[in-house]
mmCIF file of C-alpha atoms in Angstrom:
data_model
loop_
_atom_site.group_PDB
_atom_site.id
_atom_site.type_symbol
_atom_site.label_atom_id
_atom_site.label_comp_id
_atom_site.label_asym_id
_atom_site.label_seq_id
_atom_site.Cartn_x
_atom_site.Cartn_y
_atom_site.Cartn_z
ATOM 1 C CA UNK A 1 -56.182 18.739 -7.900
ATOM 2 C CA UNK A 2 -57.028 21.375 -5.253
ATOM 3 C CA UNK A 3 -55.222 21.745 -1.912
ATOM 4 C CA UNK A 4 -57.874 19.859 0.108
ATOM 5 C CA UNK A 5 -57.824 16.889 -2.309
ATOM 6 C CA UNK A 6 -54.010 16.817 -2.231
ATOM 7 C CA UNK A 7 -54.027 16.909 1.581
ATOM 8 C CA UNK A 8 -56.602 14.102 1.681
ATOM 9 C CA UNK A 9 -54.572 11.871 -0.682
ATOM 10 C CA UNK A 10 -51.400 12.486 1.350
ATOM 11 C CA UNK A 11 -53.269 11.525 4.528
ATOM 12 C CA UNK A 12 -54.568 8.299 2.931
ATOM 13 C CA UNK A 13 -51.040 7.499 1.694
ATOM 14 C CA UNK A 14 -49.647 7.979 5.214
ATOM 15 C CA UNK A 15 -52.400 5.772 6.688
ATOM 16 C CA UNK A 16 -51.578 2.993 4.194
ATOM 17 C CA UNK A 17 -47.870 3.193 5.119
ATOM 18 C CA UNK A 18 -48.760 2.898 8.825
ATOM 19 C CA UNK A 19 -51.074 -0.080 8.128
ATOM 20 C CA UNK A 20 -48.303 -1.899 6.255
ATOM 21 C CA UNK A 21 -45.862 -1.209 9.107
ATOM 22 C CA UNK A 22 -48.359 -2.486 11.698
ATOM 23 C CA UNK A 23 -49.040 -5.637 9.648
ATOM 24 C CA UNK A 24 -45.295 -6.379 9.360
ATOM 25 C CA UNK A 25 -44.869 -5.830 13.106
ATOM 26 C CA UNK A 26 -47.739 -8.192 14.008
ATOM 27 C CA UNK A 27 -46.862 -10.958 11.562
ATOM 28 C CA UNK A 28 -43.062 -10.578 11.569
ATOM 29 C CA UNK A 29 -42.301 -13.038 14.358
ATOM 30 C CA UNK A 30 -44.475 -15.718 12.733
ATOM 31 C CA UNK A 31 -42.837 -15.120 9.344
ATOM 32 C CA UNK A 32 -39.402 -15.431 10.958
ATOM 33 C CA UNK A 33 -40.315 -18.680 12.694
ATOM 34 C CA UNK A 34 -41.886 -19.983 9.487
ATOM 35 C CA UNK A 35 -38.747 -19.263 7.450
ATOM 36 C CA UNK A 36 -36.579 -20.968 10.089
ATOM 37 C CA UNK A 37 -38.764 -24.082 10.317
ATOM 38 C CA UNK A 38 -39.050 -24.371 6.520
ATOM 39 C CA UNK A 39 -35.281 -24.122 5.985
ATOM 40 C CA UNK A 40 -34.663 -26.570 8.834
ATOM 41 C CA UNK A 41 -37.047 -29.037 7.166
ATOM 42 C CA UNK A 42 -35.228 -28.782 3.817
ATOM 43 C CA UNK A 43 -31.913 -29.287 5.631
ATOM 44 C CA UNK A 44 -32.960 -32.404 7.557
ATOM 45 C CA UNK A 45 -35.434 -34.111 5.203
ATOM 46 C CA UNK A 46 -32.835 -36.436 3.603
ATOM 47 C CA UNK A 47 -30.917 -37.168 6.816
ATOM 48 C CA UNK A 48 -30.478 -40.724 8.124
ATOM 49 C CA UNK A 49 -30.891 -40.097 11.867
ATOM 50 C CA UNK A 50 -29.850 -43.641 12.819
ATOM 51 C CA UNK A 51 -26.497 -42.937 11.164
ATOM 52 C CA UNK A 52 -26.365 -39.511 12.846
ATOM 53 C CA UNK A 53 -26.714 -41.176 16.282
ATOM 54 C CA UNK A 54 -24.031 -43.693 15.342
ATOM 55 C CA UNK A 55 -21.661 -40.869 14.312
ATOM 56 C CA UNK A 56 -22.319 -38.979 17.556
ATOM 57 C CA UNK A 57 -21.261 -42.029 19.583
ATOM 58 C CA UNK A 58 -17.771 -41.955 18.027
ATOM 59 C CA UNK A 59 -17.121 -38.228 18.560
ATOM 60 C CA UNK A 60 -13.681 -37.192 19.892
ATOM 61 C CA UNK A 61 -14.432 -35.086 22.984
ATOM 62 C CA UNK A 62 -11.020 -33.362 23.118
ATOM 63 C CA UNK A 63 -11.595 -31.735 19.713
ATOM 64 C CA UNK A 64 -15.133 -30.818 20.737
ATOM 65 C CA UNK A 65 -13.677 -28.969 23.755
ATOM 66 C CA UNK A 66 -11.184 -27.119 21.514
ATOM 67 C CA UNK A 67 -14.073 -26.104 19.252
ATOM 68 C CA UNK A 68 -15.929 -24.612 22.219
ATOM 69 C CA UNK A 69 -12.799 -22.758 23.410
ATOM 70 C CA UNK A 70 -12.425 -21.292 19.900
ATOM 71 C CA UNK A 71 -16.039 -20.109 20.009
ATOM 72 C CA UNK A 72 -15.444 -18.391 23.372
ATOM 73 C CA UNK A 73 -12.379 -16.679 21.877
ATOM 74 C CA UNK A 74 -14.572 -15.436 19.032
ATOM 75 C CA UNK A 75 -16.985 -13.705 21.425
ATOM 76 C CA UNK A 76 -14.139 -12.235 23.507
ATOM 77 C CA UNK A 77 -12.592 -10.542 20.466
ATOM 78 C CA UNK A 78 -16.022 -9.378 19.291
ATOM 79 C CA UNK A 79 -16.269 -7.482 22.569
ATOM 80 C CA UNK A 80 -12.785 -5.969 22.127
ATOM 81 C CA UNK A 81 -13.633 -4.880 18.566
ATOM 82 C CA UNK A 82 -16.932 -3.274 19.570
ATOM 83 C CA UNK A 83 -15.213 -1.308 22.341
ATOM 84 C CA UNK A 84 -12.658 -0.118 19.756
ATOM 85 C CA UNK A 85 -15.435 1.054 17.429
ATOM 86 C CA UNK A 86 -17.214 2.912 20.227
ATOM 87 C CA UNK A 87 -14.095 4.929 21.181
ATOM 88 C CA UNK A 88 -14.925 7.947 18.951
ATOM 89 C CA UNK A 89 -18.342 8.156 20.638
ATOM 90 C CA UNK A 90 -17.285 7.413 24.219
ATOM 91 C CA UNK A 91 -14.577 5.443 26.019
ATOM 92 C CA UNK A 92 -16.448 2.591 27.697
ATOM 93 C CA UNK A 93 -15.099 -0.092 30.071
ATOM 94 C CA UNK A 94 -14.731 -3.488 28.409
ATOM 95 C CA UNK A 95 -16.950 -5.087 31.075
ATOM 96 C CA UNK A 96 -19.883 -2.833 30.087
ATOM 97 C CA UNK A 97 -19.389 -3.421 26.371
ATOM 98 C CA UNK A 98 -18.978 -7.188 26.737
ATOM 99 C CA UNK A 99 -21.915 -7.628 29.129
ATOM 100 C CA UNK A 100 -24.280 -5.626 26.875
ATOM 101 C CA UNK A 101 -23.130 -7.649 23.874
ATOM 102 C CA UNK A 102 -23.695 -10.988 25.626
ATOM 103 C CA UNK A 103 -27.100 -9.888 26.938
ATOM 104 C CA UNK A 104 -27.936 -9.073 23.312
ATOM 105 C CA UNK A 105 -26.881 -12.577 22.261
ATOM 106 C CA UNK A 106 -28.952 -14.068 25.092
ATOM 107 C CA UNK A 107 -32.076 -12.442 23.664
ATOM 108 C CA UNK A 108 -30.959 -13.176 20.104
ATOM 109 C CA UNK A 109 -31.277 -16.858 21.043
ATOM 110 C CA UNK A 110 -34.901 -16.519 22.183
ATOM 111 C CA UNK A 111 -36.334 -13.728 19.993
ATOM 112 C CA UNK A 112 -36.844 -13.732 16.199
ATOM 113 C CA UNK A 113 -35.695 -11.211 13.584
ATOM 114 C CA UNK A 114 -32.342 -10.487 15.286
ATOM 115 C CA UNK A 115 -34.088 -8.589 18.074
ATOM 116 C CA UNK A 116 -31.027 -9.283 20.216
ATOM 117 C CA UNK A 117 -29.304 -6.418 18.382
ATOM 118 C CA UNK A 118 -32.045 -4.070 19.617
ATOM 119 C CA UNK A 119 -31.599 -5.365 23.180
ATOM 120 C CA UNK A 120 -27.828 -4.842 22.889
ATOM 121 C CA UNK A 121 -28.427 -1.187 21.952
ATOM 122 C CA UNK A 122 -30.939 -0.751 24.781
ATOM 123 C CA UNK A 123 -28.606 -2.365 27.352
ATOM 124 C CA UNK A 124 -25.584 -0.188 26.499
ATOM 125 C CA UNK A 125 -27.760 2.923 26.367
ATOM 126 C CA UNK A 126 -28.948 2.234 29.924
ATOM 127 C CA UNK A 127 -25.384 1.699 31.177
ATOM 128 C CA UNK A 128 -23.607 4.548 29.385
ATOM 129 C CA UNK A 129 -26.394 6.995 28.396
ATOM 130 C CA UNK A 130 -25.281 7.298 24.783
ATOM 131 C CA UNK A 131 -27.616 7.757 21.828
ATOM 132 C CA UNK A 132 -29.317 4.546 20.694
ATOM 133 C CA UNK A 133 -28.909 5.537 17.047
ATOM 134 C CA UNK A 134 -25.159 6.104 17.610
ATOM 135 C CA UNK A 135 -24.873 2.604 19.095
ATOM 136 C CA UNK A 136 -26.858 1.278 16.115
ATOM 137 C CA UNK A 137 -24.396 3.005 13.790
ATOM 138 C CA UNK A 138 -21.485 1.289 15.547
ATOM 139 C CA UNK A 139 -23.206 -2.086 15.062
ATOM 140 C CA UNK A 140 -23.616 -1.388 11.338
ATOM 141 C CA UNK A 141 -19.921 -0.426 11.219
ATOM 142 C CA UNK A 142 -19.220 -3.751 12.920
ATOM 143 C CA UNK A 143 -21.126 -5.590 10.162
ATOM 144 C CA UNK A 144 -19.213 -3.559 7.570
ATOM 145 C CA UNK A 145 -15.873 -4.807 8.946
ATOM 146 C CA UNK A 146 -17.272 -8.333 9.151
ATOM 147 C CA UNK A 147 -17.920 -8.311 5.412
ATOM 148 C CA UNK A 148 -14.536 -6.717 4.601
ATOM 149 C CA UNK A 149 -12.694 -9.395 6.585
ATOM 150 C CA UNK A 150 -14.841 -12.161 5.069
ATOM 151 C CA UNK A 151 -13.824 -10.948 1.613
ATOM 152 C CA UNK A 152 -10.178 -11.148 2.700
ATOM 153 C CA UNK A 153 -10.755 -14.714 3.899
ATOM 154 C CA UNK A 154 -12.457 -15.601 0.602
ATOM 155 C CA UNK A 155 -9.420 -14.236 -1.239
ATOM 156 C CA UNK A 156 -7.256 -16.471 0.938
ATOM 157 C CA UNK A 157 -9.158 -19.474 -0.419
ATOM 158 C CA UNK A 158 -8.352 -18.290 -3.960
ATOM 159 C CA UNK A 159 -4.661 -18.723 -3.172
ATOM 160 C CA UNK A 160 -5.280 -22.468 -2.958
ATOM 161 C CA UNK A 161 -6.341 -24.030 -6.238
ATOM 162 C CA UNK A 162 -9.268 -26.393 -5.668
ATOM 163 C CA UNK A 163 -12.672 -26.955 -7.240
ATOM 164 C CA UNK A 164 -14.694 -24.648 -4.970
ATOM 165 C CA UNK A 165 -13.267 -21.503 -6.584
ATOM 166 C CA UNK A 166 -16.387 -20.947 -8.697
ATOM 167 C CA UNK A 167 -18.604 -20.946 -5.613
ATOM 168 C CA UNK A 168 -16.221 -18.654 -3.740
ATOM 169 C CA UNK A 169 -16.221 -16.264 -6.706
ATOM 170 C CA UNK A 170 -20.029 -16.006 -6.553
ATOM 171 C CA UNK A 171 -19.917 -15.472 -2.792
ATOM 172 C CA UNK A 172 -17.222 -12.810 -3.238
ATOM 173 C CA UNK A 173 -19.335 -10.944 -5.814
ATOM 174 C CA UNK A 174 -22.285 -10.810 -3.380
ATOM 175 C CA UNK A 175 -20.110 -9.535 -0.525
ATOM 176 C CA UNK A 176 -18.366 -6.932 -2.697
ATOM 177 C CA UNK A 177 -21.818 -5.698 -3.750
ATOM 178 C CA UNK A 178 -22.937 -5.362 -0.128
ATOM 179 C CA UNK A 179 -19.791 -3.465 0.884
ATOM 180 C CA UNK A 180 -19.952 -1.210 -2.194
ATOM 181 C CA UNK A 181 -23.573 -0.289 -1.437
ATOM 182 C CA UNK A 182 -22.630 0.508 2.174
ATOM 183 C CA UNK A 183 -19.714 2.737 1.138
ATOM 184 C CA UNK A 184 -21.801 4.600 -1.468
ATOM 185 C CA UNK A 185 -24.674 5.095 0.993
ATOM 186 C CA UNK A 186 -22.333 6.360 3.737
ATOM 187 C CA UNK A 187 -20.460 8.878 1.592
ATOM 188 C CA UNK A 188 -23.597 9.933 -0.306
ATOM 189 C CA UNK A 189 -25.182 10.953 2.982
ATOM 190 C CA UNK A 190 -22.220 13.164 3.893
ATOM 191 C CA UNK A 191 -21.676 14.687 0.443
ATOM 192 C CA UNK A 192 -25.273 14.980 -0.777
ATOM 193 C CA UNK A 193 -25.953 18.447 -2.291
ATOM 194 C CA UNK A 194 -28.544 20.638 -0.586
ATOM 195 C CA UNK A 195 -30.758 20.484 -3.701
ATOM 196 C CA UNK A 196 -30.876 16.692 -3.458
ATOM 197 C CA UNK A 197 -31.781 16.886 0.241
ATOM 198 C CA UNK A 198 -34.534 19.391 -0.579
ATOM 199 C CA UNK A 199 -35.838 17.129 -3.378
ATOM 200 C CA UNK A 200 -36.050 14.130 -1.017
ATOM 201 C CA UNK A 201 -37.775 16.241 1.617
ATOM 202 C CA UNK A 202 -40.375 17.828 -0.681
ATOM 203 C CA UNK A 203 -40.973 15.103 -3.286
ATOM 204 C CA UNK A 204 -40.155 11.760 -1.674
ATOM 205 C CA UNK A 205 -40.991 12.344 1.999
ATOM 206 C CA UNK A 206 -43.671 14.955 1.292
ATOM 207 C CA UNK A 207 -46.244 13.136 3.455
ATOM 208 C CA UNK A 208 -44.205 13.689 6.634
ATOM 209 C CA UNK A 209 -44.692 16.645 8.942
ATOM 210 C CA UNK A 210 -41.711 18.980 9.439
ATOM 211 C CA UNK A 211 -41.298 17.748 13.027
ATOM 212 C CA UNK A 212 -41.286 14.104 11.903
ATOM 213 C CA UNK A 213 -38.823 14.817 9.089
ATOM 214 C CA UNK A 214 -36.519 16.598 11.545
ATOM 215 C CA UNK A 215 -36.610 13.590 13.898
ATOM 216 C CA UNK A 216 -35.676 11.274 11.025
ATOM 217 C CA UNK A 217 -32.833 13.609 10.017
ATOM 218 C CA UNK A 218 -31.559 13.752 13.628
ATOM 219 C CA UNK A 219 -31.735 9.962 13.924
ATOM 220 C CA UNK A 220 -29.736 9.578 10.696
ATOM 221 C CA UNK A 221 -27.187 12.074 12.007
ATOM 222 C CA UNK A 222 -26.757 10.080 15.236
ATOM 223 C CA UNK A 223 -26.699 6.827 13.261
ATOM 224 C CA UNK A 224 -23.799 7.996 11.099
ATOM 225 C CA UNK A 225 -22.145 9.381 14.229
ATOM 226 C CA UNK A 226 -21.768 5.699 15.119
ATOM 227 C CA UNK A 227 -19.708 5.302 11.917
ATOM 228 C CA UNK A 228 -17.078 7.753 13.175
ATOM 229 C CA UNK A 229 -14.701 4.827 13.589
ATOM 230 C CA UNK A 230 -14.321 5.009 9.772
ATOM 231 C CA UNK A 231 -12.699 8.437 10.184
ATOM 232 C CA UNK A 232 -9.745 7.024 12.132
ATOM 233 C CA UNK A 233 -7.080 5.023 10.293
ATOM 234 C CA UNK A 234 -5.880 3.370 13.501
ATOM 235 C CA UNK A 235 -9.402 2.249 14.452
ATOM 236 C CA UNK A 236 -10.038 0.976 10.907
ATOM 237 C CA UNK A 237 -6.807 -1.056 10.932
ATOM 238 C CA UNK A 238 -7.465 -2.400 14.444
ATOM 239 C CA UNK A 239 -11.073 -3.258 13.573
ATOM 240 C CA UNK A 240 -10.031 -5.170 10.444
ATOM 241 C CA UNK A 241 -7.344 -7.040 12.410
ATOM 242 C CA UNK A 242 -9.800 -7.905 15.201
ATOM 243 C CA UNK A 243 -12.334 -8.990 12.576
ATOM 244 C CA UNK A 244 -9.778 -11.300 10.985
ATOM 245 C CA UNK A 245 -9.003 -12.806 14.408
ATOM 246 C CA UNK A 246 -12.745 -13.291 15.009
ATOM 247 C CA UNK A 247 -13.176 -15.169 11.727
ATOM 248 C CA UNK A 248 -10.069 -17.261 12.408
ATOM 249 C CA UNK A 249 -11.627 -18.382 15.706
ATOM 250 C CA UNK A 250 -14.889 -19.052 13.838
ATOM 251 C CA UNK A 251 -13.076 -21.196 11.266
ATOM 252 C CA UNK A 252 -11.134 -23.000 14.019
ATOM 253 C CA UNK A 253 -14.373 -23.852 15.829
ATOM 254 C CA UNK A 254 -15.630 -25.633 12.686
ATOM 255 C CA UNK A 255 -12.212 -27.160 11.940
ATOM 256 C CA UNK A 256 -12.020 -28.787 15.392
ATOM 257 C CA UNK A 257 -15.600 -30.020 14.979
ATOM 258 C CA UNK A 258 -14.630 -31.705 11.713
ATOM 259 C CA UNK A 259 -11.703 -33.358 13.513
ATOM 260 C CA UNK A 260 -14.008 -34.459 16.342
ATOM 261 C CA UNK A 261 -15.988 -36.504 13.785
ATOM 262 C CA UNK A 262 -12.796 -38.087 12.452
ATOM 263 C CA UNK A 263 -12.742 -36.123 9.187
ATOM 264 C CA UNK A 264 -9.420 -35.561 7.422
ATOM 265 C CA UNK A 265 -8.999 -34.182 3.893
ATOM 266 C CA UNK A 266 -6.599 -31.932 1.969
ATOM 267 C CA UNK A 267 -6.519 -28.272 3.014
ATOM 268 C CA UNK A 268 -9.249 -28.942 5.591
ATOM 269 C CA UNK A 269 -8.415 -25.848 7.662
ATOM 270 C CA UNK A 270 -8.583 -23.551 4.625
ATOM 271 C CA UNK A 271 -11.688 -25.253 3.218
ATOM 272 C CA UNK A 272 -13.430 -24.764 6.583
ATOM 273 C CA UNK A 273 -13.695 -21.105 5.572
ATOM 274 C CA UNK A 274 -16.313 -21.959 2.919
ATOM 275 C CA UNK A 275 -19.132 -23.191 5.226
ATOM 276 C CA UNK A 276 -18.379 -20.284 7.589
ATOM 277 C CA UNK A 277 -18.843 -17.817 4.722
ATOM 278 C CA UNK A 278 -22.061 -19.562 3.640
ATOM 279 C CA UNK A 279 -23.454 -19.545 7.199
ATOM 280 C CA UNK A 280 -22.697 -15.858 7.742
ATOM 281 C CA UNK A 281 -24.255 -14.904 4.417
ATOM 282 C CA UNK A 282 -27.327 -16.960 5.326
ATOM 283 C CA UNK A 283 -27.861 -15.522 8.801
ATOM 284 C CA UNK A 284 -27.995 -12.023 7.326
ATOM 285 C CA UNK A 285 -31.622 -13.015 6.687
ATOM 286 C CA UNK A 286 -33.406 -12.055 9.938
ATOM 287 C CA UNK A 287 -35.572 -15.051 10.774
ATOM 288 C CA UNK A 288 -35.980 -17.467 13.695
ATOM 289 C CA UNK A 289 -34.376 -17.154 17.165
ATOM 290 C CA UNK A 290 -30.730 -18.212 17.305
ATOM 291 C CA UNK A 291 -30.592 -18.256 13.484
ATOM 292 C CA UNK A 292 -32.297 -21.660 13.565
ATOM 293 C CA UNK A 293 -32.994 -22.809 10.019
ATOM 294 C CA UNK A 294 -30.898 -20.247 8.145
ATOM 295 C CA UNK A 295 -27.744 -21.364 9.988
ATOM 296 C CA UNK A 296 -28.436 -25.031 9.251
ATOM 297 C CA UNK A 297 -29.547 -24.622 5.640
ATOM 298 C CA UNK A 298 -26.603 -22.517 4.479
ATOM 299 C CA UNK A 299 -24.124 -24.467 6.602
ATOM 300 C CA UNK A 300 -25.427 -27.627 4.958
ATOM 301 C CA UNK A 301 -24.794 -26.123 1.512
ATOM 302 C CA UNK A 302 -21.199 -25.393 2.502
ATOM 303 C CA UNK A 303 -20.494 -28.811 4.012
ATOM 304 C CA UNK A 304 -22.507 -31.141 1.763
ATOM 305 C CA UNK A 305 -22.920 -29.385 -1.589
ATOM 306 C CA UNK A 306 -19.496 -27.718 -1.781
ATOM 307 C CA UNK A 307 -17.146 -29.806 0.388
ATOM 308 C CA UNK A 308 -18.910 -33.118 -0.316
ATOM 309 C CA UNK A 309 -19.254 -34.274 3.308
ATOM 310 C CA UNK A 310 -21.869 -36.979 3.969
ATOM 311 C CA UNK A 311 -25.257 -35.674 5.132
ATOM 312 C CA UNK A 312 -25.267 -37.942 8.214
ATOM 313 C CA UNK A 313 -21.982 -36.340 9.352
ATOM 314 C CA UNK A 314 -22.739 -32.772 8.223
ATOM 315 C CA UNK A 315 -26.074 -32.649 10.084
ATOM 316 C CA UNK A 316 -24.700 -33.176 13.634
ATOM 317 C CA UNK A 317 -21.747 -30.877 12.866
ATOM 318 C CA UNK A 318 -24.077 -28.018 11.889
ATOM 319 C CA UNK A 319 -26.416 -28.634 14.844
ATOM 320 C CA UNK A 320 -23.522 -28.698 17.338
ATOM 321 C CA UNK A 321 -21.906 -25.609 15.771
ATOM 322 C CA UNK A 322 -25.195 -23.711 16.038
ATOM 323 C CA UNK A 323 -25.590 -24.766 19.681
ATOM 324 C CA UNK A 324 -22.034 -23.600 20.364
ATOM 325 C CA UNK A 325 -22.823 -20.151 18.957
ATOM 326 C CA UNK A 326 -25.859 -19.977 21.257
ATOM 327 C CA UNK A 327 -24.214 -21.356 24.407
ATOM 328 C CA UNK A 328 -22.032 -18.303 25.295
ATOM 329 C CA UNK A 329 -25.065 -16.022 25.023
ATOM 330 C CA UNK A 330 -27.159 -18.234 27.290
ATOM 331 C CA UNK A 331 -24.387 -18.746 29.871
ATOM 332 C CA UNK A 332 -22.556 -15.383 29.922
ATOM 333 C CA UNK A 333 -25.568 -13.225 29.036
ATOM 334 C CA UNK A 334 -27.792 -15.103 31.482
ATOM 335 C CA UNK A 335 -25.126 -14.910 34.214
ATOM 336 C CA UNK A 336 -24.879 -11.122 33.804
ATOM 337 C CA UNK A 337 -28.657 -10.681 33.916
ATOM 338 C CA UNK A 338 -28.841 -12.714 37.143
ATOM 339 C CA UNK A 339 -25.787 -11.385 39.001
ATOM 340 C CA UNK A 340 -26.049 -7.710 38.014
ATOM 341 C CA UNK A 341 -29.849 -7.625 38.255
ATOM 342 C CA UNK A 342 -30.048 -5.906 34.876
ATOM 343 C CA UNK A 343 -33.671 -5.633 33.835
ATOM 344 C CA UNK A 344 -34.399 -5.753 30.127
ATOM 345 C CA UNK A 345 -38.030 -4.761 29.774
ATOM 346 C CA UNK A 346 -39.132 -5.924 26.326
ATOM 347 C CA UNK A 347 -42.482 -4.176 26.807
ATOM 348 C CA UNK A 348 -40.629 -0.911 27.423
ATOM 349 C CA UNK A 349 -38.588 -1.402 24.249
ATOM 350 C CA UNK A 350 -41.784 -2.066 22.277
ATOM 351 C CA UNK A 351 -43.483 0.896 23.959
ATOM 352 C CA UNK A 352 -40.693 3.212 22.832
ATOM 353 C CA UNK A 353 -41.172 1.914 19.286
ATOM 354 C CA UNK A 354 -44.934 2.416 19.469
ATOM 355 C CA UNK A 355 -44.579 5.964 20.799
ATOM 356 C CA UNK A 356 -42.270 6.832 17.938
ATOM 357 C CA UNK A 357 -44.736 5.314 15.490
ATOM 358 C CA UNK A 358 -47.659 7.294 16.936
ATOM 359 C CA UNK A 359 -45.720 10.559 16.868
ATOM 360 C CA UNK A 360 -44.746 9.890 13.292
#
């Protein structure tokens, strides 16, 4: 193959990559909505809605209020943890961190494919003028600590001998795999030999121009800069502790919901961890706005399939719990957007993406 033929094939390969990316971008929101609707259908198809309405009429409001308070506590400590993780990059006032986070959740509730995370990055970048890829790195570090603390909670369930241990073991294996991959990827990036870097550049990413490759390398550098919290023992310990507190509030929100429907069974507080783990594994799949569908489907598995709760009781519990996770974003995020006149231009965010794509 001569040089001109090689250059032509590389150009065609690059064009095909761009076409695939454009197709995913155009169809992504419909795919996300489709996944959410399909999973919601499978969750609700066997539900007796007359019984659901009857169960809702007997709900204990005081426990419902405690569930909502627990959910608010969850978001408060999420803000504290994120500020802690951002310290190595820049010391940021809690009000700026919390408001950007809640604005992100506001848009997470109305946009598919977890686009709220992108808005959160954009919002904090506008307030504090720090690299978007560094903020993205801090969010990935946040997810890393989420999984670590979830594993610790799953191990807590193992301390209590009941018949869900097999399911928890499977869940634990999945989470350990995710964390292991993250650790290997992180340290591989920092310890990769120069020959390996050269191989990737010349053989794997050969179709990229030098300028484009350099931009990707710089973005990766800034991204891992956001993981600098992993270089500080005190921040690691604090982040794990905050993460545990966050999950405790999450479990309490479900526990009080179970009480509000008059449910009482052995080790109910501890067993409430199982649906929470299932839900958080499920919503890792980026799909419909507000995690609609994925939240309900995997929560239903935890409540009905594993804990054995009746479908007519599990359905309203999952729906209310999902609404409670959305409510703080709508109220606090919406309040900040209105009172602080913060403008989140989604077209501008998309334009930045498009410009990067064209330059690439």
